[in-house]
Amino acid sequence: MDRGDYQFSRADFLRGARMSLPILLGYAPVGFAFGVLAVNAGMSPAEAGLMCLFAYAGSGQLVAVGMLMTEAGAAAIIMANFIINLRHLLMSAAVSPYLRGWSKKLQAVYALEMTDETFAVDIVRFAEGRVNRDETLGLHVVSHLFWTGSGFCGALFGNVIGDIKAFGMDYALAAMFIALLVPHFRIPRRMLAALAGGVFSVTFIVNGVDQWNLVLATALSATLLMFLPDSWWLGAPGDKNDRSKDK
Amino acid sequence: MTEKHLLLIAGMFLVIYIPRALPLLLLSSRSLHPMLARWLDLVPPAVLMALLVSEILVTGPAGERRLFIGTENIFLLAAVPAFITGFLTRGFFGTVAVGMAAVALARLLMQ
């Protein structure tokens, strides 16, 4: 409620930290690949680490370094990140009822470390009534630090492993998109949105709209398909049975 | 540290943090407007596929990229085992690992 009665529980924190293990397994290869690619794109290891710390968003970061390699400007990269991370609006809204008992300050910290992975774990825990603060913080802080660590290590030791292509590391981004897409395919309207997004995106790209294709294709697809009749309205936001995670 | 990279990180921080923090801090008991929720629900699949196709379906330098479909497109081929792994295991780690391994293997075989 208020900061006065906040007592830190180490046991809760450590329990949360242990829960982060599956998340860490997913983070390790992607974080490392991010670090390697960041250095290839001209960033220093410190900058790669800073990005992990302050712009904590796997797909957004990988898109950023990918765009840096094509000499894109900061504005276009930031705009692309805005669109890619819009999905967190919905996740944040989804967890808000459960965190009402937290102070605004703690909620602000929570938002700092909300990723697709932590959301997927949290929403299941929260629905079961497990809203423990320190357990949640343990899960989040350890995940965030591990992500930063893997990115930093990738940036530092990327040159040691030589050609990243031999390990398929330049495919990390595409593979991650596939992993994130799969859960959406169970819901017809989302599958249609994916198809539309893909078709529009390719159409824009081959016609020379190379940097804004993402924003335009996404907005166009979502706007057209939001008017699908309600029989297609499966997996509505707020539907308790919908546990399709985004990452 | 270059100015461009620091500016980029700062800008990314804002566009990443604000969508995560705003609903949490502003919605007390109200929820999102149904139409906005409906629209936002379709953003993740649309944006993910828009991103994916730009990785695996096109080739060429920026500005003159063209459609690239065929057996020489390793990225497109690797998407098949990756998708299958995703549907079978529903796991994030396995899908990413299989996709990357498929690309590494295809390069090895094509040398």
Short mmCIF file of C-alpha atoms in Angstrom, two decimals:
data_model
loop_
_atom_site.label_atom_id
_atom_site.label_comp_id
_atom_site.label_asym_id
_atom_site.label_seq_id
_atom_site.Cartn_x
_atom_site.Cartn_y
_atom_site.Cartn_z
CA MET A 1 0.00 0.00 0.00
CA ASP A 2 2.38 2.73 1.13
CA ARG A 3 6.08 2.62 1.42
CA GLY A 4 5.96 2.73 5.20
CA ASP A 5 4.95 -0.90 5.67
CA TYR A 6 7.15 -2.27 2.94
CA GLN A 7 9.30 -5.05 4.26
CA PHE A 8 11.59 -6.87 1.89
CA SER A 9 11.42 -10.65 2.02
CA ARG A 10 14.57 -12.33 0.82
CA ALA A 11 12.92 -15.76 0.73
CA ASP A 12 10.18 -14.48 -1.58
CA PHE A 13 12.71 -12.74 -3.80
CA LEU A 14 14.79 -15.91 -4.14
CA ARG A 15 11.71 -18.01 -4.90
CA GLY A 16 10.88 -15.58 -7.70
CA ALA A 17 14.46 -15.72 -8.92
CA ARG A 18 14.24 -19.50 -9.22
CA MET A 19 11.03 -19.16 -11.25
CA SER A 20 12.93 -17.17 -13.84
CA LEU A 21 14.91 -20.20 -15.05
CA PRO A 22 12.75 -20.99 -18.11
CA ILE A 23 12.90 -17.32 -19.07
CA LEU A 24 16.69 -17.29 -18.77
CA LEU A 25 16.97 -20.30 -21.09
CA GLY A 26 15.09 -18.36 -23.72
CA TYR A 27 17.03 -15.16 -23.12
CA ALA A 28 20.53 -16.63 -23.31
CA PRO A 29 20.81 -17.31 -27.07
CA VAL A 30 18.80 -14.27 -28.13
CA GLY A 31 20.63 -11.93 -25.74
CA PHE A 32 24.00 -13.25 -26.86
CA ALA A 33 23.01 -12.92 -30.51
CA PHE A 34 21.88 -9.35 -29.82
CA GLY A 35 25.30 -8.50 -28.35
CA VAL A 36 27.15 -10.01 -31.31
CA LEU A 37 24.97 -8.18 -33.82
CA ALA A 38 25.16 -4.91 -31.87
CA VAL A 39 28.96 -4.89 -32.17
CA ASN A 40 28.68 -5.78 -35.87
CA ALA A 41 26.36 -2.79 -36.24
CA GLY A 42 29.01 -0.50 -34.76
CA MET A 43 27.95 -0.32 -31.13
CA SER A 44 30.39 -0.72 -28.24
CA PRO A 45 29.85 -3.45 -25.62
CA ALA A 46 28.98 -0.73 -23.09
CA GLU A 47 26.32 0.66 -25.43
CA ALA A 48 24.94 -2.83 -26.00
CA GLY A 49 24.72 -3.32 -22.23
CA LEU A 50 23.09 0.08 -21.77
CA MET A 51 20.51 -0.77 -24.40
CA CYS A 52 19.70 -4.03 -22.61
CA LEU A 53 19.36 -2.14 -19.35
CA PHE A 54 17.27 0.81 -20.52
CA ALA A 55 15.63 -0.35 -23.73
CA TYR A 56 14.83 -3.83 -22.43
CA ALA A 57 12.90 -5.35 -25.33
CA GLY A 58 14.29 -8.33 -27.22
CA SER A 59 12.60 -7.87 -30.58
CA GLY A 60 12.89 -4.08 -30.45
CA GLN A 61 16.62 -4.29 -29.74
CA LEU A 62 17.26 -6.81 -32.51
CA VAL A 63 15.31 -4.71 -34.98
CA ALA A 64 17.31 -1.67 -33.84
CA VAL A 65 20.68 -3.28 -34.53
CA GLY A 66 19.36 -4.71 -37.80
CA MET A 67 18.31 -1.23 -38.90
CA LEU A 68 21.62 0.27 -37.72
CA MET A 69 23.39 -2.09 -40.11
CA THR A 70 21.35 -0.67 -43.00
CA GLU A 71 22.36 2.84 -41.90
CA ALA A 72 18.84 3.75 -40.79
CA GLY A 73 18.39 6.96 -38.81
CA ALA A 74 17.58 7.07 -35.10
CA ALA A 75 14.07 8.46 -35.73
CA ALA A 76 13.07 5.56 -38.00
CA ILE A 77 14.45 3.03 -35.51
CA ILE A 78 12.62 4.65 -32.60
CA MET A 79 9.37 4.76 -34.59
CA ALA A 80 9.73 1.07 -35.48
CA ASN A 81 10.31 0.31 -31.80
CA PHE A 82 7.22 2.26 -30.86
CA ILE A 83 5.11 0.09 -33.14
CA ILE A 84 6.75 -3.18 -32.16
CA ASN A 85 6.26 -2.44 -28.47
CA LEU A 86 2.68 -1.17 -28.70
CA ARG A 87 1.61 -4.66 -27.75
CA HIS A 88 2.75 -3.95 -24.21
CA LEU A 89 -0.12 -1.47 -23.80
CA LEU A 90 -2.42 -4.42 -23.75
CA MET A 91 -0.28 -6.48 -21.41
CA SER A 92 0.09 -3.60 -19.00
CA ALA A 93 -3.67 -3.11 -19.00
CA ALA A 94 -4.12 -6.84 -18.39
CA VAL A 95 -1.94 -6.91 -15.26
CA SER A 96 -3.21 -3.61 -13.86
CA PRO A 97 -6.15 -5.07 -11.89
CA TYR A 98 -3.80 -7.40 -10.01
CA LEU A 99 -1.29 -4.74 -9.00
CA ARG A 100 -3.72 -2.26 -7.54
CA GLY A 101 -2.40 -2.96 -4.05
CA TRP A 102 1.11 -1.90 -5.02
CA SER A 103 2.47 1.62 -4.62
CA LYS A 104 2.73 3.71 -7.80
CA LYS A 105 6.48 3.64 -7.41
CA LEU A 106 6.58 -0.15 -7.43
CA GLN A 107 4.17 -0.24 -10.35
CA ALA A 108 6.55 2.05 -12.23
CA VAL A 109 9.41 -0.36 -11.49
CA TYR A 110 7.25 -3.28 -12.56
CA ALA A 111 6.55 -1.60 -15.91
CA LEU A 112 10.26 -1.09 -16.45
CA GLU A 113 10.79 -4.84 -16.45
CA MET A 114 7.66 -6.04 -18.18
CA THR A 115 8.55 -8.15 -21.20
CA ASP A 116 6.57 -10.72 -23.13
CA GLU A 117 8.25 -13.50 -21.18
CA THR A 118 7.74 -12.08 -17.70
CA PHE A 119 4.18 -11.17 -18.67
CA ALA A 120 3.47 -14.75 -19.76
CA VAL A 121 4.68 -16.07 -16.39
CA ASP A 122 3.05 -13.29 -14.35
CA ILE A 123 -0.41 -13.44 -15.86
CA VAL A 124 -0.69 -17.12 -14.96
CA ARG A 125 0.61 -16.53 -11.41
CA PHE A 126 -1.60 -13.49 -10.89
CA ALA A 127 -4.72 -15.33 -12.06
CA GLU A 128 -3.96 -17.91 -9.37
CA GLY A 129 -3.79 -15.15 -6.78
CA ARG A 130 -0.01 -15.19 -6.40
CA VAL A 131 0.66 -11.47 -6.42
CA ASN A 132 3.58 -11.49 -3.99
CA ARG A 133 5.69 -8.36 -4.48
CA ASP A 134 9.14 -9.71 -3.75
CA GLU A 135 8.58 -12.95 -5.62
CA THR A 136 7.56 -10.86 -8.64
CA LEU A 137 10.54 -8.55 -8.23
CA GLY A 138 12.90 -11.53 -7.91
CA LEU A 139 11.56 -12.98 -11.14
CA HIS A 140 11.85 -9.65 -12.93
CA VAL A 141 15.16 -8.35 -11.65
CA VAL A 142 16.99 -11.62 -12.25
CA SER A 143 15.53 -11.90 -15.76
CA HIS A 144 16.49 -8.31 -16.57
CA LEU A 145 20.05 -8.64 -15.25
CA PHE A 146 20.53 -11.94 -17.03
CA TRP A 147 19.34 -10.39 -20.29
CA THR A 148 21.77 -7.53 -19.84
CA GLY A 149 24.55 -9.98 -18.99
CA SER A 150 23.97 -12.13 -22.06
CA GLY A 151 23.86 -9.07 -24.32
CA PHE A 152 27.06 -7.72 -22.81
CA CYS A 153 28.79 -11.11 -23.11
CA GLY A 154 27.71 -11.41 -26.75
CA ALA A 155 29.16 -7.96 -27.41
CA LEU A 156 32.42 -8.75 -25.60
CA PHE A 157 33.05 -12.26 -26.87
CA GLY A 158 31.26 -12.14 -30.20
CA ASN A 159 34.52 -11.70 -32.08
CA VAL A 160 35.99 -14.78 -30.37
CA ILE A 161 33.48 -17.11 -32.00
CA GLY A 162 34.36 -15.73 -35.41
CA ASP A 163 31.76 -15.79 -38.14
CA ILE A 164 28.29 -15.60 -36.59
CA LYS A 165 26.82 -17.04 -39.76
CA ALA A 166 28.32 -20.46 -39.03
CA PHE A 167 26.07 -20.65 -35.96
CA GLY A 168 22.99 -19.33 -37.69
CA MET A 169 23.09 -16.44 -35.26
CA ASP A 170 21.95 -13.99 -37.92
CA TYR A 171 18.71 -15.98 -37.85
CA ALA A 172 18.00 -15.30 -34.16
CA LEU A 173 15.63 -12.47 -34.98
CA ALA A 174 13.57 -14.36 -37.56
CA ALA A 175 13.47 -17.45 -35.32
CA MET A 176 12.25 -15.32 -32.43
CA PHE A 177 9.47 -13.83 -34.54
CA ILE A 178 8.39 -17.37 -35.46
CA ALA A 179 8.38 -18.44 -31.81
CA LEU A 180 6.27 -15.40 -30.93
CA LEU A 181 3.87 -15.88 -33.85
CA VAL A 182 2.96 -19.49 -33.19
CA PRO A 183 0.62 -18.91 -30.20
CA HIS A 184 -1.38 -16.37 -32.22
CA PHE A 185 -2.15 -18.91 -34.91
CA ARG A 186 -4.59 -20.69 -32.65
CA ILE A 187 -6.97 -17.74 -32.92
CA PRO A 188 -8.40 -17.25 -36.44
CA ARG A 189 -8.71 -13.44 -36.39
CA ARG A 190 -5.14 -13.09 -35.20
CA MET A 191 -3.96 -15.49 -37.86
CA LEU A 192 -5.69 -13.32 -40.46
CA ALA A 193 -4.05 -10.25 -38.95
CA ALA A 194 -0.69 -11.98 -39.28
CA LEU A 195 -1.34 -12.89 -42.92
CA ALA A 196 -2.47 -9.36 -43.73
CA GLY A 197 0.55 -7.89 -41.95
CA GLY A 198 2.86 -10.14 -43.97
CA VAL A 199 1.23 -9.41 -47.33
CA PHE A 200 1.12 -5.64 -46.77
CA SER A 201 4.68 -5.58 -45.46
CA VAL A 202 6.11 -7.42 -48.49
CA THR A 203 4.05 -5.29 -50.85
CA PHE A 204 5.39 -2.11 -49.30
CA ILE A 205 8.98 -3.37 -49.26
CA VAL A 206 9.13 -4.45 -52.91
CA ASN A 207 7.61 -1.10 -53.85
CA GLY A 208 10.43 0.74 -52.12
CA VAL A 209 8.65 1.64 -48.85
CA ASP A 210 11.41 0.12 -46.80
CA GLN A 211 11.45 1.75 -43.39
CA TRP A 212 7.81 2.61 -42.81
CA ASN A 213 6.51 -0.69 -44.13
CA LEU A 214 6.23 -1.99 -40.56
CA VAL A 215 4.13 0.87 -39.23
CA LEU A 216 1.90 1.04 -42.30
CA ALA A 217 1.37 -2.71 -42.66
CA THR A 218 0.54 -3.15 -38.98
CA ALA A 219 -1.85 -0.21 -38.73
CA LEU A 220 -3.58 -1.19 -41.97
CA SER A 221 -4.03 -4.85 -40.96
CA ALA A 222 -5.28 -4.14 -37.45
CA THR A 223 -7.64 -1.40 -38.66
CA LEU A 224 -9.15 -3.55 -41.41
CA LEU A 225 -9.55 -6.68 -39.32
CA MET A 226 -10.89 -5.09 -36.16
CA PHE A 227 -14.21 -4.90 -38.00
CA LEU A 228 -14.46 -8.67 -38.40
CA PRO A 229 -17.83 -9.89 -37.08
CA ASP A 230 -17.99 -11.12 -33.53
CA SER A 231 -18.10 -14.77 -34.52
CA TRP A 232 -14.43 -14.25 -35.31
CA TRP A 233 -13.97 -12.50 -32.05
CA LEU A 234 -12.19 -15.39 -30.40
CA GLY A 235 -9.55 -14.65 -27.83
CA ALA A 236 -10.95 -11.26 -26.95
CA PRO A 237 -8.71 -9.09 -24.77
CA GLY A 238 -9.53 -9.83 -21.17
CA ASP A 239 -10.71 -13.33 -21.97
CA LYS A 240 -9.46 -15.37 -19.03
CA ASN A 241 -8.94 -18.46 -21.15
CA ASP A 242 -6.67 -16.69 -23.52
CA ARG A 243 -3.17 -17.38 -22.44
CA SER A 244 -1.46 -16.98 -25.74
CA LYS A 245 1.77 -15.37 -24.81
CA ASP A 246 3.57 -13.07 -27.12
CA LYS A 247 7.08 -14.21 -26.67
CA MET B 1 29.88 5.99 -26.96
CA THR B 2 28.53 7.84 -29.93
CA GLU B 3 25.88 10.51 -29.74
CA LYS B 4 23.64 8.68 -32.20
CA HIS B 5 23.67 5.48 -30.15
CA LEU B 6 22.93 7.25 -26.89
CA LEU B 7 20.13 9.22 -28.50
CA LEU B 8 18.79 5.98 -29.89
CA ILE B 9 18.85 4.28 -26.48
CA ALA B 10 17.11 7.26 -24.87
CA GLY B 11 14.43 7.36 -27.56
CA MET B 12 13.91 3.62 -27.37
CA PHE B 13 13.63 3.84 -23.60
CA LEU B 14 10.72 6.27 -23.96
CA VAL B 15 8.78 4.37 -26.62
CA ILE B 16 9.32 1.08 -24.79
CA TYR B 17 8.58 2.32 -21.29
CA ILE B 18 5.55 4.51 -21.91
CA PRO B 19 3.26 1.80 -23.34
CA ARG B 20 4.26 -0.49 -20.48
CA ALA B 21 3.74 2.06 -17.73
CA LEU B 22 0.74 4.14 -18.83
CA PRO B 23 -2.08 1.58 -18.59
CA LEU B 24 -0.71 0.27 -15.31
CA LEU B 25 -0.46 3.72 -13.76
CA LEU B 26 -3.65 5.20 -15.22
CA LEU B 27 -6.18 2.39 -15.22
CA SER B 28 -7.49 2.05 -11.72
CA SER B 29 -10.62 0.06 -12.30
CA ARG B 30 -11.48 1.15 -15.81
CA SER B 31 -10.30 -0.92 -18.72
CA LEU B 32 -9.32 0.03 -22.23
CA HIS B 33 -11.99 1.25 -24.62
CA PRO B 34 -13.35 -1.90 -26.32
CA MET B 35 -12.49 -0.68 -29.82
CA LEU B 36 -8.94 0.19 -28.80
CA ALA B 37 -8.58 -3.18 -27.11
CA ARG B 38 -9.89 -4.83 -30.26
CA TRP B 39 -7.37 -2.98 -32.40
CA LEU B 40 -4.48 -3.60 -30.05
CA ASP B 41 -5.29 -7.30 -29.91
CA LEU B 42 -4.44 -7.58 -33.62
CA VAL B 43 -1.22 -5.55 -33.46
CA PRO B 44 1.11 -8.32 -32.18
CA PRO B 45 0.39 -10.91 -34.89
CA ALA B 46 0.37 -8.25 -37.63
CA VAL B 47 3.63 -6.63 -36.53
CA LEU B 48 5.36 -9.97 -35.99
CA MET B 49 4.53 -11.26 -39.46
CA ALA B 50 5.39 -7.89 -41.02
CA LEU B 51 8.79 -8.20 -39.34
CA LEU B 52 9.24 -11.86 -40.21
CA VAL B 53 8.60 -11.45 -43.95
CA SER B 54 11.14 -8.63 -44.12
CA GLU B 55 13.68 -11.11 -42.75
CA ILE B 56 12.88 -14.20 -44.78
CA LEU B 57 10.94 -13.29 -47.93
CA VAL B 58 12.91 -10.48 -49.51
CA THR B 59 16.49 -9.88 -50.57
CA GLY B 60 18.64 -7.14 -52.06
CA PRO B 61 20.03 -3.82 -50.87
CA ALA B 62 17.82 -1.29 -49.07
CA GLY B 63 15.51 0.58 -51.44
CA GLU B 64 15.59 -2.07 -54.16
CA ARG B 65 14.59 -5.18 -52.30
CA ARG B 66 12.70 -7.86 -54.16
CA LEU B 67 10.74 -11.01 -53.40
CA PHE B 68 13.01 -14.03 -52.84
CA ILE B 69 11.22 -17.37 -52.89
CA GLY B 70 13.01 -20.61 -53.70
CA THR B 71 15.21 -23.38 -52.38
CA GLU B 72 18.28 -21.10 -52.33
CA ASN B 73 16.57 -19.01 -49.67
CA ILE B 74 17.97 -20.63 -46.51
CA PHE B 75 16.08 -18.29 -44.18
CA LEU B 76 12.78 -19.26 -45.77
CA LEU B 77 13.61 -22.99 -45.61
CA ALA B 78 14.64 -22.77 -41.94
CA ALA B 79 11.26 -21.26 -41.10
CA VAL B 80 9.62 -24.64 -41.80
CA PRO B 81 11.32 -26.67 -39.02
CA ALA B 82 11.12 -23.64 -36.72
CA PHE B 83 7.35 -23.30 -37.18
CA ILE B 84 6.87 -27.05 -36.76
CA THR B 85 8.89 -27.01 -33.53
CA GLY B 86 6.84 -24.06 -32.31
CA PHE B 87 3.53 -25.80 -32.98
CA LEU B 88 4.69 -29.07 -31.43
CA THR B 89 6.51 -27.82 -28.33
CA ARG B 90 4.96 -24.38 -27.83
CA GLY B 91 8.33 -23.49 -26.37
CA PHE B 92 10.26 -20.35 -27.10
CA PHE B 93 13.76 -21.72 -26.59
CA GLY B 94 13.34 -24.81 -28.77
CA THR B 95 11.86 -22.85 -31.66
CA VAL B 96 14.69 -20.32 -31.71
CA ALA B 97 17.34 -23.04 -31.34
CA VAL B 98 15.90 -25.18 -34.15
CA GLY B 99 15.64 -22.18 -36.48
CA MET B 100 19.25 -21.15 -35.88
CA ALA B 101 20.51 -24.74 -36.12
CA ALA B 102 18.63 -25.26 -39.40
CA VAL B 103 20.34 -22.22 -40.91
CA ALA B 104 23.76 -23.35 -39.67
CA LEU B 105 23.15 -26.85 -41.05
CA ALA B 106 21.89 -25.63 -44.42
CA ARG B 107 25.01 -23.47 -44.83
CA LEU B 108 27.21 -26.43 -43.94
CA LEU B 109 25.49 -28.64 -46.52
CA MET B 110 25.55 -26.02 -49.26
CA GLN B 111 29.26 -25.31 -49.04
#
